[in-house]
Structure formats: C-alpha cells, structure tokens
Amino acid sequence: MDDIKVDNTSCNDGVLLRMGLNDNKAGMQGLDKEKINKIIMEATKGSRFYENELKKDKQVNQRIEKMMQLKEKITNQQLLKAQLQVDKLVMELEQSRDLSCTIVHIDMDAFYAAVEMRDNPELKEKPIAVGSMSMLSTSNYHARRFGVRAAMPGFIAKKLCPHLTIVPLNFEKYGKVSKEVREILAEYDPNFMPMGLDEAYLNITEYLEERLNWPEDKRRYFFNTENTTENDKQDMNMSTKFNLNEDTFSSSPLLFEDNASLTDDHPEQRNLPAVNSIVFGTSAEEVVKEIRFRIEQKTRLTASAGIAPNTMLAKMCSDHNKPNGQYRITPERQAVLDFVKDLPIRKVPGIGKVTEKMLKALGIVTCSELYQQRALLSLLFSEASWHNFLEISLGLGSTHLEKDGERKSMSTERTFSEINTAEDQYSLCRELCRDLAQELQKEGLKGKTVTLKLKNVNFEVKTRASTVPSSVSTEEEIFAVAKDLLGTEIDTVSPHPLRIRLMGVRVSGFLSEEEKKYQQRSIKSFLKSGKEINFLRLEPGKSNQELCTKNSEAAPRGSFFDKKRAARQQNREDLFLNEDVDKRVFHDRKSSANFMEETSKVTAMQNSAVHKIFTCPVCFEEQSSSSLEELNRHIDECLAGSLVKDTVEILKNESSKENTFNSIPCCKNENVEVCQKSNMDQLAGTCQSASTDVNSASSSAEKFTQMVVAKPHKERQPSQLGDIARNVCIKQCLFPKRISLENADHLEKIENTEETSSSCFFEAKEDNVLVCPVCNLEQKTTSLMLFNRHVDICLNKGIIQELTEKNNCPTKTYDTENSNRVGSLSRGQQCTNQSQGTKRKLDESSGLATSQSVSKKAKSSNSKHTIEMFFK
DNA sequence: CGGATCGAC
DNA sequence: CTATGTCGATCCG
C-alpha cells in the first residue's frame, strides 16, 4: 500500500506513535495534526485497546532501557575494535555493490479506494475509506487530510471525518484489477514479483537492453478513447502528466537521459497537439512511464513507481513522488548515497515503529546517522540486525527478485465479540480447523505443528503450539491438536472463563518440497493402485471404506505381531531375491513420476486396446495383457499356484528416488507390507482426498493398516486372499519396500512419546520380537530404543565390516537427527545402480553414511539410533 | 521447539 | 458498540 509510514512525531507516548499524520496543505480542507491527535486520543483513551498499547509501549521502553544499559558498559576499546570489524565488512559490502540492475517498484495509488472511486463516481469528490467500522484498509487522499489512514478503525475515522464514506472491502474486484495490472507488468519482466495486490517489483534490466533496438512503432501506445467520453479530458491530463513534449515524440534516447526528464513528474503545462497516440523512449524512465500509462489506460487507476539499482531503493523511490509519480535513482554510487543520506530510517522497508524508536533512542534518525553509529550498533544489536542496518545505510539491497519459496505456514484467524464459554470456544476452534483444513487441502499441504492463537478481551495475544510426529491436514487431525491447546489455556485461567476476542489456528512445519514429492507420489500412486485393484477385484460392496473403516475391532492389535512372527519364518531367503526382482520386475527404470501415469495407464488399458507389458509379481514372467482384468486373472492363477509362498518381499531399489514406499525397519522380514502407524497418520489426509470412501476416520492409520496387511491365510476366504495378496504384491512391485529416514524419524518420536501417543506399535510388549539386521537374531524388546541399542552393539563388534564385505553393499544409517536432509532417495539409486566405489563416494559427499562412517557413528554416539539394513 | 515480537501488505 | 488477517523472519529461552 502506498500509505505513508508514520513519521514519529515528538510525542513520547505510545498510542500516538502509530497514528501518523499527513501534512496539512495550505488552503485545503482537513485537520491539522494537533486536532487529529486530540480526536484520536479522546476516542482512544481508556479503552482496553489503549491500555494494551500502553503496555506494549512500556515493553518497548524497557527494551530500550536495557539497550542503553548495555551501551553504558561499552568501552572505547570495544568500540574501536568493533569499528575495525565493521569497517572490514563495509569494505566487502562496498565491493559487492552491484549497480548493473534496473529494478522497478510499482505501487498502485490508494489502491482499494481508487478502485471504489473508479466504480462509483459519486465517491470521487468525497473522503472515503475502504474497510469497516472496525478496521480500514485504506483511504483516499481526500480522507487522509483528515488523518484517516489505513489500519485505523472506522469509528475513529468517522470522528476525524464525519463525512467519511466507508466502503466495504471487495477483494474479488481488487483481484481482478490486480490481474489486469499484472498482465501489463509481465510484459516487462515475466518473473516480476507481486507483493500483495497493489505492488510489484520488476527487474527490467534485460528488457531495457532488448528495447534499445525497438522501432518507434513498437513503443507507441494509443489513448483509450473507447472507455468513456468523459475520459477524453483525462487523456489530455494524462498527456500533461506524462510529459508529452517534443522530446518524447522525437523519442531520442539521448534527450531522455538528461536531467530534464527527471523532473517530469512536475511538468509544466504545455501546449500540446491533440494526439491519440504516444511513443515512449527507451530509457528506464520512459519504460516506467509507459508502464504507468498503460496501467492507467487499462484500469483507469494511477500508479507510482520507483526505479533504482536494487529493490530496497526502488521501493523507497516509488514512495518519493507518490501519488501518480515516479522517481529514479541512477545507477551511480554517489546518487545512491545522496538519496540515502538524509533519509529517515523509518522510510526504509523493514524498519518499523519499534526499531525506529530504539534507534532514535541512540540518536539515530537518518540513514547517515545509521552509518555513523555502525560500530555501536554492531555491539547492541544482533548480527542480522546490524548487518541489515549497514546495508541500508550504504544503500544496498537485493538486485534479483527471488521467487518466494514454498509457503511455510498457513493460518486462519477471526475476531469476534467476546466469547467466553468453553463450548463456544471449542466449536469455534473446530470451525477454524475446518476452514484451515480446506485451504490446506487446496494446496495439498500437511504440517507437523499446530499453533493456536488467542487474543483476550484486553488485546493480549498468546500463541500455543504443539508439534506432532506426523503431519496433519484434516479438520479432525488439526482439531485434535488444537483442542488440547485450547483446553490447557482454558484450564490455566479457570475457574475464570477464558474471555477472548480472537482465535486463530495455524499449521506449519510442512514437508519440504522434496519430501512432499517423495511422499505424495508414492502415497498417491499407492492409493491409486490399491484403489483400482480393489475396484476391479473386490466383490461389489467391498469398498475401501470397509477395508479402511474397520479397524482395531476387526483386527486386534496383537495380531499385528502374530502375523509378523508367522511371516518371519519363511522369508529370510526373500531378502536375497532383490537383485533378481530388480532386474526382472522393472523393464525400464522409470522415474517414479511415471508411476502415476503408469497406474492411470493401467486403468486406461481397460478401455483401450493398448497392450502393456507387465511383469507378474508372483511368477516374474512378463505378461502382455490388454487389460488389468487380464493381468489380474493371471496373477490370481499364479497366486493359486504358489499360495504357500505368499507374497515376496521385494527389496528392490529402482532408479527413481521418489518411488520408494516406506516401511519400517523392523518389518523387513515381513512378507507383507506393513505401514507403521505414524506413517499412517501422515497418509490419512491423502487417503481421504484420494479415496472418497474414506471418511470420519478416528484413526485413518489403522484403516490403512488393515488395507495393507494381509491376514493369515486360514482366516480368509480364498478369493479375498487372492485380492489382498495381489494387492500387496503389486503394490510392492510398484513401491518396493524401503526404509526411509522419515520413517525412522517418526519411529523414534513415537517411541519417545509412547505413553501419551496412542501408538500401537509397541503396545503389545510381549510380542515385540525384532530381528537384528546385523546378527540376524531375534531380539525381544520393549522399545525401539533398546532394539537400536542392541543393533549399535552389534555394529560395534565389528560385525558390520565383515558383513559389508560379504554383501558388497553399503549399509544404511538412519540417523534421526539428519533424517530430513538425508534423502532415502539417492540411496535407493546407489544401491542398485552403482558400483560400490561410486556409492561410497556419493555417500560421503552427500553426507550419507557408508559402512565405514556408520561404524564410526555407531561408536561415537550411542544416543543416535542407528538402524542398519543390509541389502542383498 | 515454543513463544513473543516485528514488519509488511 | 466498534482496533484486521496472513505471512515470514528473528530473537530468546
């Protein structure tokens, strides 16, 4: 927004700090500063809001006091030393100064208000503001003369300006206009960076070069005469505004580069020929004029702009001649320093009310003072802060517009009139969770930490966060966490009621893009394959839902380990099948991205005659089938023939990194894929979105488990067994069993919170018999930690060396601390595709542990849970 | 990690 | 009556 930052007047007390005032131009209607302050004060004093402002102000003052005390203790010696250090950095920064870019900041003037005025001519001559009685988003310039500004509640604005018209927000409209503007901007920099609806940065460096050779015609724009007849008049004004003089028409670059064009924002009235087109030059100024011209022609709204060698300066430039003006800092060091010299620090983006006040306490108001005090600042502020200060005072800023990365959090919050009953609060909380879950789903995000935000009726804000071992994304999941947070807050104030005026819920701690791809793909594909196969194979009426919703009652938890034990007997050999499976199941090593396609192709196969080669996961023979139906039939036959063998565990590493399906280490001897609970919880969201059948899951994890885990043969009808076994089978082909670090990570977390979490994994203690992957002996254990300790000990014995040599395959470390970074991705690749020599190198360079480093690790830290897994 | 604060739009 | 909603960054414990 183009609202001018509050210039801190001399008022010493808090509230007025934020009530910035505009100059009251002579002869204009409006109020003077004093009057405005008085009115605001009267409207404010005594309110809960005001009391809170005072409190916050006190805190800032305390911070300042602390800082001043620190300052007192600083000796000259220290200061000198700091000076040297800082100046060293100054040198470096100065050397890195880059003036080669042309950055433009475009800022629509009083955007929302301007849009509303445009669409309702009645408002044109009136003071208006956009927002509500409780909060204004912006005001037009007329209203600003009364002290009506953005972030001011409407009722106070009304007191300042009784004639003020308050127009409600209409984001849809602003969004449309914003899009129109962006379409123009994209022509100058396809990578421009929008900042909200009304601002954007452009890097027009390249564009400028190109444009240099453009003929006039390419730079000619026509006045929009269609719009309204009334607009003709404006067009003439436009001509004036855009300084359409002879220079412009001659479009001589030389003439434009001189200073005359720098003053074009205050053009004198000229006699202009009536023209319906205009040619813009090739200089940066001309380009920006063109942009603004086109914006105005297209939207009938004006914009201000700044041109400078970096974003920070450009932003401040756009403010310089606002509204409807532009300003350029030429790409010369001196020009930059001149601009910055007397600039109040408050104008700098990033310097807000508090920082301004703190710096003011040190006698720093302008940027040159900021520079002069650099040594002191380096001793009083954090490194990040004083580095920033230094760059500001040198006029340095970023020269490239980095696209904002992935979002880090998503939240929703609501203000309301006091709510003080727990019941209402819970239901409100649920509602927020519902809204948030919906938004999360739109972006396919799941996060690990849930934050509850509360503002009590005294405007005191509290946030309470909790991070859970597995990502959440559904209403139920989020609410489950949020309600606890809310509960404890209610408890802490009890027996008094919790009196709040705002509640908010936020989810953060998303999986990184890498993790997400990795996880989602495999999960989605998995679900897809599972779903399709079920869809095809299960008798009518047997839906996923049934498989999913039936959970613990149908499959008691103890059975989980029963099955494990039973399975363990006959599969040790399976471990050694990998390589074969490797070669035979997958004809080509497609990236996992293809698996989505792959599965959908399989679906498509039913309708199309396309033949598809597929390897039967049971007999490992290639099958050319024209339909999934056919393939299934074959598999059924195979299964019937080799039922005893059941499904094989396929420890295959296919080339794609992402395409690994997670399973837990201790399940490695299982013949069936077992999804661990923490993982299941993660899957739940996807599960729900992918499968419409699945809903109202008290624990989607368990449903999932049931879907995946095959029951022992005898308990099932043959047909069912076939279905499920094949399901598992195929799934394993598509998503060969692997251990992911993520998994290990969750394992540990779950274990640590064993008592509180409803983890079922180690619940049946007597059944926890795990096979040590090192000594291959069964270990009866009550916790993963104990088991890991055993593995560590085994490793320490040096058995690993022997095994590694024998197996000629690297070992794997599951380091819970590095779990996020160490992709299980690249590992799969290495094991299958590369000779060991290469493997080792890659392992080391990517921070992965090879057998050697694993041993070291195991020795050096017992606290780390290392789980080794040997392939082949 | 959790909580508070700052700053921007 | 009546003082926003959302997001990222940073600092501190």
PDB file of N, CA and C in Angstrom, chain A residues 557-633:
ATOM      1  N   ARG A 557      -4.896 -55.538  17.843  1.00  0.00           N
ATOM      2  CA  ARG A 557      -3.539 -55.086  17.626  1.00  0.00           C
ATOM      3  C   ARG A 557      -2.520 -56.191  17.808  1.00  0.00           C
ATOM      4  N   GLY A 558      -2.832 -57.063  18.698  1.00  0.00           N
ATOM      5  CA  GLY A 558      -1.868 -58.115  18.937  1.00  0.00           C
ATOM      6  C   GLY A 558      -1.575 -58.904  17.680  1.00  0.00           C
ATOM      7  N   SER A 559      -2.573 -58.993  16.841  1.00  0.00           N
ATOM      8  CA  SER A 559      -2.407 -59.807  15.650  1.00  0.00           C
ATOM      9  C   SER A 559      -1.328 -59.261  14.740  1.00  0.00           C
ATOM     10  N   PHE A 560      -1.112 -58.057  14.901  1.00  0.00           N
ATOM     11  CA  PHE A 560      -0.076 -57.427  14.094  1.00  0.00           C
ATOM     12  C   PHE A 560       1.242 -58.187  14.230  1.00  0.00           C
ATOM     13  N   PHE A 561       1.588 -58.433  15.457  1.00  0.00           N
ATOM     14  CA  PHE A 561       2.866 -59.106  15.661  1.00  0.00           C
ATOM     15  C   PHE A 561       2.770 -60.608  15.418  1.00  0.00           C
ATOM     16  N   ASP A 562       1.586 -61.104  15.630  1.00  0.00           N
ATOM     17  CA  ASP A 562       1.393 -62.503  15.269  1.00  0.00           C
ATOM     18  C   ASP A 562       1.782 -62.719  13.830  1.00  0.00           C
ATOM     19  N   LYS A 563       1.236 -61.864  13.047  1.00  0.00           N
ATOM     20  CA  LYS A 563       1.486 -62.007  11.621  1.00  0.00           C
ATOM     21  C   LYS A 563       2.965 -61.840  11.330  1.00  0.00           C
ATOM     22  N   LYS A 564       3.533 -60.941  12.009  1.00  0.00           N
ATOM     23  CA  LYS A 564       4.955 -60.724  11.787  1.00  0.00           C
ATOM     24  C   LYS A 564       5.737 -61.991  12.081  1.00  0.00           C
ATOM     25  N   ARG A 565       5.426 -62.551  13.227  1.00  0.00           N
ATOM     26  CA  ARG A 565       6.195 -63.723  13.633  1.00  0.00           C
ATOM     27  C   ARG A 565       6.001 -64.854  12.634  1.00  0.00           C
ATOM     28  N   ALA A 566       4.745 -65.001  12.276  1.00  0.00           N
ATOM     29  CA  ALA A 566       4.437 -66.058  11.327  1.00  0.00           C
ATOM     30  C   ALA A 566       5.176 -65.840  10.013  1.00  0.00           C
ATOM     31  N   ALA A 567       5.183 -64.640   9.637  1.00  0.00           N
ATOM     32  CA  ALA A 567       5.785 -64.332   8.346  1.00  0.00           C
ATOM     33  C   ALA A 567       7.289 -64.494   8.369  1.00  0.00           C
ATOM     34  N   ARG A 568       7.841 -64.209   9.497  1.00  0.00           N
ATOM     35  CA  ARG A 568       9.289 -64.164   9.574  1.00  0.00           C
ATOM     36  C   ARG A 568       9.924 -65.496   9.205  1.00  0.00           C
ATOM     37  N   GLN A 569       9.190 -66.532   9.554  1.00  0.00           N
ATOM     38  CA  GLN A 569       9.724 -67.869   9.345  1.00  0.00           C
ATOM     39  C   GLN A 569      10.247 -68.074   7.924  1.00  0.00           C
ATOM     40  N   GLN A 570       9.437 -67.684   7.008  1.00  0.00           N
ATOM     41  CA  GLN A 570       9.671 -68.178   5.662  1.00  0.00           C
ATOM     42  C   GLN A 570      10.197 -67.120   4.693  1.00  0.00           C
ATOM     43  N   ASN A 571      10.776 -66.144   5.240  1.00  0.00           N
ATOM     44  CA  ASN A 571      11.113 -65.116   4.258  1.00  0.00           C
ATOM     45  C   ASN A 571      12.571 -64.696   4.290  1.00  0.00           C
ATOM     46  N   ARG A 572      13.338 -65.361   5.106  1.00  0.00           N
ATOM     47  CA  ARG A 572      14.712 -64.893   5.185  1.00  0.00           C
ATOM     48  C   ARG A 572      15.370 -64.948   3.812  1.00  0.00           C
ATOM     49  N   GLU A 573      14.988 -65.961   3.133  1.00  0.00           N
ATOM     50  CA  GLU A 573      15.555 -66.098   1.804  1.00  0.00           C
ATOM     51  C   GLU A 573      15.102 -64.996   0.865  1.00  0.00           C
ATOM     52  N   ASP A 574      13.946 -64.505   1.155  1.00  0.00           N
ATOM     53  CA  ASP A 574      13.422 -63.476   0.270  1.00  0.00           C
ATOM     54  C   ASP A 574      14.344 -62.280   0.168  1.00  0.00           C
ATOM     55  N   LEU A 575      15.027 -62.080   1.235  1.00  0.00           N
ATOM     56  CA  LEU A 575      15.942 -60.956   1.224  1.00  0.00           C
ATOM     57  C   LEU A 575      16.915 -61.038   0.068  1.00  0.00           C
ATOM     58  N   PHE A 576      17.167 -62.215  -0.311  1.00  0.00           N
ATOM     59  CA  PHE A 576      18.199 -62.386  -1.332  1.00  0.00           C
ATOM     60  C   PHE A 576      17.649 -62.400  -2.733  1.00  0.00           C
ATOM     61  N   LEU A 577      16.410 -62.135  -2.796  1.00  0.00           N
ATOM     62  CA  LEU A 577      15.783 -62.127  -4.107  1.00  0.00           C
ATOM     63  C   LEU A 577      15.887 -60.781  -4.795  1.00  0.00           C
ATOM     64  N   ASN A 578      16.259 -59.827  -4.026  1.00  0.00           N
ATOM     65  CA  ASN A 578      16.186 -58.460  -4.537  1.00  0.00           C
ATOM     66  C   ASN A 578      16.717 -58.303  -5.931  1.00  0.00           C
ATOM     67  N   GLU A 579      17.912 -58.790  -6.069  1.00  0.00           N
ATOM     68  CA  GLU A 579      18.574 -58.463  -7.305  1.00  0.00           C
ATOM     69  C   GLU A 579      17.782 -58.997  -8.482  1.00  0.00           C
ATOM     70  N   ASP A 580      17.327 -60.187  -8.320  1.00  0.00           N
ATOM     71  CA  ASP A 580      16.529 -60.750  -9.389  1.00  0.00           C
ATOM     72  C   ASP A 580      15.298 -59.912  -9.648  1.00  0.00           C
ATOM     73  N   VAL A 581      14.657 -59.634  -8.594  1.00  0.00           N
ATOM     74  CA  VAL A 581      13.453 -58.838  -8.726  1.00  0.00           C
ATOM     75  C   VAL A 581      13.777 -57.548  -9.429  1.00  0.00           C
ATOM     76  N   ASP A 582      14.866 -57.011  -8.986  1.00  0.00           N
ATOM     77  CA  ASP A 582      15.337 -55.783  -9.569  1.00  0.00           C
ATOM     78  C   ASP A 582      15.330 -55.824 -11.072  1.00  0.00           C
ATOM     79  N   LYS A 583      15.959 -56.831 -11.554  1.00  0.00           N
ATOM     80  CA  LYS A 583      16.165 -56.878 -12.992  1.00  0.00           C
ATOM     81  C   LYS A 583      14.895 -57.251 -13.721  1.00  0.00           C
ATOM     82  N   ARG A 584      14.119 -58.030 -13.059  1.00  0.00           N
ATOM     83  CA  ARG A 584      13.056 -58.626 -13.837  1.00  0.00           C
ATOM     84  C   ARG A 584      11.726 -57.906 -13.732  1.00  0.00           C
ATOM     85  N   VAL A 585      11.483 -57.403 -12.602  1.00  0.00           N
ATOM     86  CA  VAL A 585      10.173 -56.780 -12.473  1.00  0.00           C
ATOM     87  C   VAL A 585      10.073 -55.498 -13.273  1.00  0.00           C
ATOM     88  N   PHE A 586      11.155 -54.788 -13.292  1.00  0.00           N
ATOM     89  CA  PHE A 586      11.106 -53.496 -13.965  1.00  0.00           C
ATOM     90  C   PHE A 586      11.906 -53.525 -15.246  1.00  0.00           C
ATOM     91  N   HIS A 587      11.210 -53.426 -16.304  1.00  0.00           N
ATOM     92  CA  HIS A 587      11.884 -53.459 -17.592  1.00  0.00           C
ATOM     93  C   HIS A 587      12.705 -52.216 -17.794  1.00  0.00           C
ATOM     94  N   ASP A 588      12.081 -51.159 -17.506  1.00  0.00           N
ATOM     95  CA  ASP A 588      12.854 -49.927 -17.599  1.00  0.00           C
ATOM     96  C   ASP A 588      12.781 -49.232 -16.258  1.00  0.00           C
ATOM     97  N   ARG A 589      13.801 -48.520 -16.036  1.00  0.00           N
ATOM     98  CA  ARG A 589      13.867 -47.843 -14.751  1.00  0.00           C
ATOM     99  C   ARG A 589      13.230 -46.470 -14.875  1.00  0.00           C
ATOM    100  N   LYS A 590      11.974 -46.508 -14.774  1.00  0.00           N
ATOM    101  CA  LYS A 590      11.275 -45.240 -14.933  1.00  0.00           C
ATOM    102  C   LYS A 590      11.332 -44.450 -13.644  1.00  0.00           C
ATOM    103  N   SER A 591      11.287 -43.198 -13.798  1.00  0.00           N
ATOM    104  CA  SER A 591      11.237 -42.368 -12.611  1.00  0.00           C
ATOM    105  C   SER A 591       9.865 -42.547 -12.004  1.00  0.00           C
ATOM    106  N   SER A 592       9.818 -42.322 -10.748  1.00  0.00           N
ATOM    107  CA  SER A 592       8.567 -42.582 -10.060  1.00  0.00           C
ATOM    108  C   SER A 592       7.467 -41.680 -10.549  1.00  0.00           C
ATOM    109  N   ALA A 593       7.872 -40.563 -11.115  1.00  0.00           N
ATOM    110  CA  ALA A 593       6.839 -39.677 -11.640  1.00  0.00           C
ATOM    111  C   ALA A 593       5.963 -40.453 -12.595  1.00  0.00           C
ATOM    112  N   ASN A 594       6.556 -41.422 -13.183  1.00  0.00           N
ATOM    113  CA  ASN A 594       5.804 -42.176 -14.160  1.00  0.00           C
ATOM    114  C   ASN A 594       4.818 -43.122 -13.542  1.00  0.00           C
ATOM    115  N   PHE A 595       4.960 -43.313 -12.304  1.00  0.00           N
ATOM    116  CA  PHE A 595       4.081 -44.313 -11.734  1.00  0.00           C
ATOM    117  C   PHE A 595       2.655 -43.855 -11.659  1.00  0.00           C
ATOM    118  N   MET A 596       2.523 -42.554 -11.508  1.00  0.00           N
ATOM    119  CA  MET A 596       1.171 -42.051 -11.566  1.00  0.00           C
ATOM    120  C   MET A 596       0.605 -42.353 -12.942  1.00  0.00           C
ATOM    121  N   GLU A 597       1.377 -41.994 -13.914  1.00  0.00           N
ATOM    122  CA  GLU A 597       0.933 -42.279 -15.268  1.00  0.00           C
ATOM    123  C   GLU A 597       0.735 -43.773 -15.446  1.00  0.00           C
ATOM    124  N   GLU A 598       1.722 -44.446 -14.945  1.00  0.00           N
ATOM    125  CA  GLU A 598       1.696 -45.894 -15.103  1.00  0.00           C
ATOM    126  C   GLU A 598       0.363 -46.445 -14.625  1.00  0.00           C
ATOM    127  N   THR A 599       0.016 -46.008 -13.438  1.00  0.00           N
ATOM    128  CA  THR A 599      -1.212 -46.565 -12.901  1.00  0.00           C
ATOM    129  C   THR A 599      -2.421 -46.096 -13.674  1.00  0.00           C
ATOM    130  N   SER A 600      -2.378 -44.863 -14.083  1.00  0.00           N
ATOM    131  CA  SER A 600      -3.545 -44.418 -14.821  1.00  0.00           C
ATOM    132  C   SER A 600      -3.597 -45.099 -16.182  1.00  0.00           C
ATOM    133  N   LYS A 601      -2.427 -45.375 -16.700  1.00  0.00           N
ATOM    134  CA  LYS A 601      -2.418 -46.110 -17.957  1.00  0.00           C
ATOM    135  C   LYS A 601      -3.062 -47.475 -17.776  1.00  0.00           C
ATOM    136  N   VAL A 602      -2.730 -48.032 -16.657  1.00  0.00           N
ATOM    137  CA  VAL A 602      -3.305 -49.343 -16.403  1.00  0.00           C
ATOM    138  C   VAL A 602      -4.815 -49.249 -16.419  1.00  0.00           C
ATOM    139  N   THR A 603      -5.305 -48.193 -15.818  1.00  0.00           N
ATOM    140  CA  THR A 603      -6.742 -48.007 -15.851  1.00  0.00           C
ATOM    141  C   THR A 603      -7.224 -47.842 -17.280  1.00  0.00           C
ATOM    142  N   ALA A 604      -6.467 -47.017 -17.968  1.00  0.00           N
ATOM    143  CA  ALA A 604      -6.879 -46.735 -19.329  1.00  0.00           C
ATOM    144  C   ALA A 604      -6.878 -47.987 -20.171  1.00  0.00           C
ATOM    145  N   MET A 605      -6.032 -48.884 -19.785  1.00  0.00           N
ATOM    146  CA  MET A 605      -5.905 -50.098 -20.559  1.00  0.00           C
ATOM    147  C   MET A 605      -7.220 -50.833 -20.721  1.00  0.00           C
ATOM    148  N   GLN A 606      -8.030 -50.676 -19.724  1.00  0.00           N
ATOM    149  CA  GLN A 606      -9.293 -51.393 -19.815  1.00  0.00           C
ATOM    150  C   GLN A 606     -10.092 -50.977 -21.027  1.00  0.00           C
ATOM    151  N   ASN A 607      -9.980 -49.736 -21.321  1.00  0.00           N
ATOM    152  CA  ASN A 607     -10.792 -49.254 -22.427  1.00  0.00           C
ATOM    153  C   ASN A 607     -10.043 -49.224 -23.745  1.00  0.00           C
ATOM    154  N   SER A 608      -8.794 -49.102 -23.653  1.00  0.00           N
ATOM    155  CA  SER A 608      -8.049 -49.029 -24.895  1.00  0.00           C
ATOM    156  C   SER A 608      -7.455 -50.391 -25.205  1.00  0.00           C
ATOM    157  N   ALA A 609      -7.077 -50.534 -26.439  1.00  0.00           N
ATOM    158  CA  ALA A 609      -6.535 -51.816 -26.852  1.00  0.00           C
ATOM    159  C   ALA A 609      -5.041 -51.865 -26.666  1.00  0.00           C
ATOM    160  N   VAL A 610      -4.510 -50.822 -26.083  1.00  0.00           N
ATOM    161  CA  VAL A 610      -3.070 -50.749 -25.938  1.00  0.00           C
ATOM    162  C   VAL A 610      -2.564 -51.908 -25.107  1.00  0.00           C
ATOM    163  N   HIS A 611      -1.601 -52.593 -25.627  1.00  0.00           N
ATOM    164  CA  HIS A 611      -1.032 -53.691 -24.867  1.00  0.00           C
ATOM    165  C   HIS A 611       0.086 -53.185 -24.005  1.00  0.00           C
ATOM    166  N   LYS A 612       0.156 -53.799 -22.890  1.00  0.00           N
ATOM    167  CA  LYS A 612       1.114 -53.310 -21.929  1.00  0.00           C
ATOM    168  C   LYS A 612       1.892 -54.489 -21.405  1.00  0.00           C
ATOM    169  N   ILE A 613       3.178 -54.284 -21.352  1.00  0.00           N
ATOM    170  CA  ILE A 613       3.980 -55.366 -20.796  1.00  0.00           C
ATOM    171  C   ILE A 613       4.089 -55.156 -19.302  1.00  0.00           C
ATOM    172  N   PHE A 614       3.780 -56.192 -18.607  1.00  0.00           N
ATOM    173  CA  PHE A 614       3.839 -56.079 -17.170  1.00  0.00           C
ATOM    174  C   PHE A 614       4.420 -57.369 -16.601  1.00  0.00           C
ATOM    175  N   THR A 615       5.226 -57.199 -15.627  1.00  0.00           N
ATOM    176  CA  THR A 615       5.795 -58.406 -15.043  1.00  0.00           C
ATOM    177  C   THR A 615       4.959 -58.861 -13.872  1.00  0.00           C
ATOM    178  N   CYS A 616       4.595 -60.064 -13.930  1.00  0.00           N
ATOM    179  CA  CYS A 616       3.804 -60.600 -12.828  1.00  0.00           C
ATOM    180  C   CYS A 616       4.656 -60.628 -11.577  1.00  0.00           C
ATOM    181  N   PRO A 617       4.162 -60.067 -10.530  1.00  0.00           N
ATOM    182  CA  PRO A 617       4.949 -60.014  -9.315  1.00  0.00           C
ATOM    183  C   PRO A 617       5.043 -61.373  -8.613  1.00  0.00           C
ATOM    184  N   VAL A 618       4.306 -62.315  -9.080  1.00  0.00           N
ATOM    185  CA  VAL A 618       4.352 -63.621  -8.425  1.00  0.00           C
ATOM    186  C   VAL A 618       5.314 -64.560  -9.143  1.00  0.00           C
ATOM    187  N   CYS A 619       5.084 -64.697 -10.457  1.00  0.00           N
ATOM    188  CA  CYS A 619       5.931 -65.641 -11.182  1.00  0.00           C
ATOM    189  C   CYS A 619       7.085 -64.949 -11.876  1.00  0.00           C
ATOM    190  N   PHE A 620       7.021 -63.627 -11.902  1.00  0.00           N
ATOM    191  CA  PHE A 620       8.087 -62.842 -12.518  1.00  0.00           C
ATOM    192  C   PHE A 620       8.191 -63.026 -14.022  1.00  0.00           C
ATOM    193  N   GLU A 621       7.115 -63.520 -14.591  1.00  0.00           N
ATOM    194  CA  GLU A 621       7.122 -63.644 -16.036  1.00  0.00           C
ATOM    195  C   GLU A 621       6.480 -62.405 -16.649  1.00  0.00           C
ATOM    196  N   GLU A 622       6.970 -62.054 -17.755  1.00  0.00           N
ATOM    197  CA  GLU A 622       6.380 -60.917 -18.450  1.00  0.00           C
ATOM    198  C   GLU A 622       5.001 -61.284 -18.949  1.00  0.00           C
ATOM    199  N   GLN A 623       4.103 -60.375 -18.782  1.00  0.00           N
ATOM    200  CA  GLN A 623       2.741 -60.601 -19.231  1.00  0.00           C
ATOM    201  C   GLN A 623       2.343 -59.485 -20.151  1.00  0.00           C
ATOM    202  N   SER A 624       1.962 -59.847 -21.308  1.00  0.00           N
ATOM    203  CA  SER A 624       1.434 -58.827 -22.198  1.00  0.00           C
ATOM    204  C   SER A 624      -0.063 -58.906 -22.133  1.00  0.00           C
ATOM    205  N   SER A 625      -0.642 -57.963 -21.483  1.00  0.00           N
ATOM    206  CA  SER A 625      -2.080 -58.028 -21.301  1.00  0.00           C
ATOM    207  C   SER A 625      -2.723 -56.762 -21.824  1.00  0.00           C
ATOM    208  N   SER A 626      -3.890 -56.906 -22.286  1.00  0.00           N
ATOM    209  CA  SER A 626      -4.588 -55.743 -22.825  1.00  0.00           C
ATOM    210  C   SER A 626      -5.477 -55.103 -21.773  1.00  0.00           C
ATOM    211  N   SER A 627      -5.611 -55.761 -20.669  1.00  0.00           N
ATOM    212  CA  SER A 627      -6.428 -55.141 -19.627  1.00  0.00           C
ATOM    213  C   SER A 627      -5.923 -55.546 -18.268  1.00  0.00           C
ATOM    214  N   LEU A 628      -6.235 -54.726 -17.360  1.00  0.00           N
ATOM    215  CA  LEU A 628      -5.854 -55.029 -15.999  1.00  0.00           C
ATOM    216  C   LEU A 628      -6.554 -56.292 -15.542  1.00  0.00           C
ATOM    217  N   GLU A 629      -7.768 -56.423 -16.037  1.00  0.00           N
ATOM    218  CA  GLU A 629      -8.553 -57.598 -15.737  1.00  0.00           C
ATOM    219  C   GLU A 629      -7.766 -58.857 -16.057  1.00  0.00           C
ATOM    220  N   GLU A 630      -7.192 -58.808 -17.240  1.00  0.00           N
ATOM    221  CA  GLU A 630      -6.460 -59.970 -17.700  1.00  0.00           C
ATOM    222  C   GLU A 630      -5.241 -60.217 -16.829  1.00  0.00           C
ATOM    223  N   LEU A 631      -4.570 -59.166 -16.575  1.00  0.00           N
ATOM    224  CA  LEU A 631      -3.386 -59.273 -15.733  1.00  0.00           C
ATOM    225  C   LEU A 631      -3.765 -59.850 -14.383  1.00  0.00           C
ATOM    226  N   ASN A 632      -4.838 -59.343 -13.858  1.00  0.00           N
ATOM    227  CA  ASN A 632      -5.277 -59.818 -12.556  1.00  0.00           C
ATOM    228  C   ASN A 632      -5.581 -61.310 -12.587  1.00  0.00           C
ATOM    229  N   ARG A 633      -6.182 -61.690 -13.680  1.00  0.00           N
ATOM    230  CA  ARG A 633      -6.523 -63.101 -13.776  1.00  0.00           C
ATOM    231  C   ARG A 633      -5.251 -63.941 -13.707  1.00  0.00           C
TER     232      ARG A 633
END
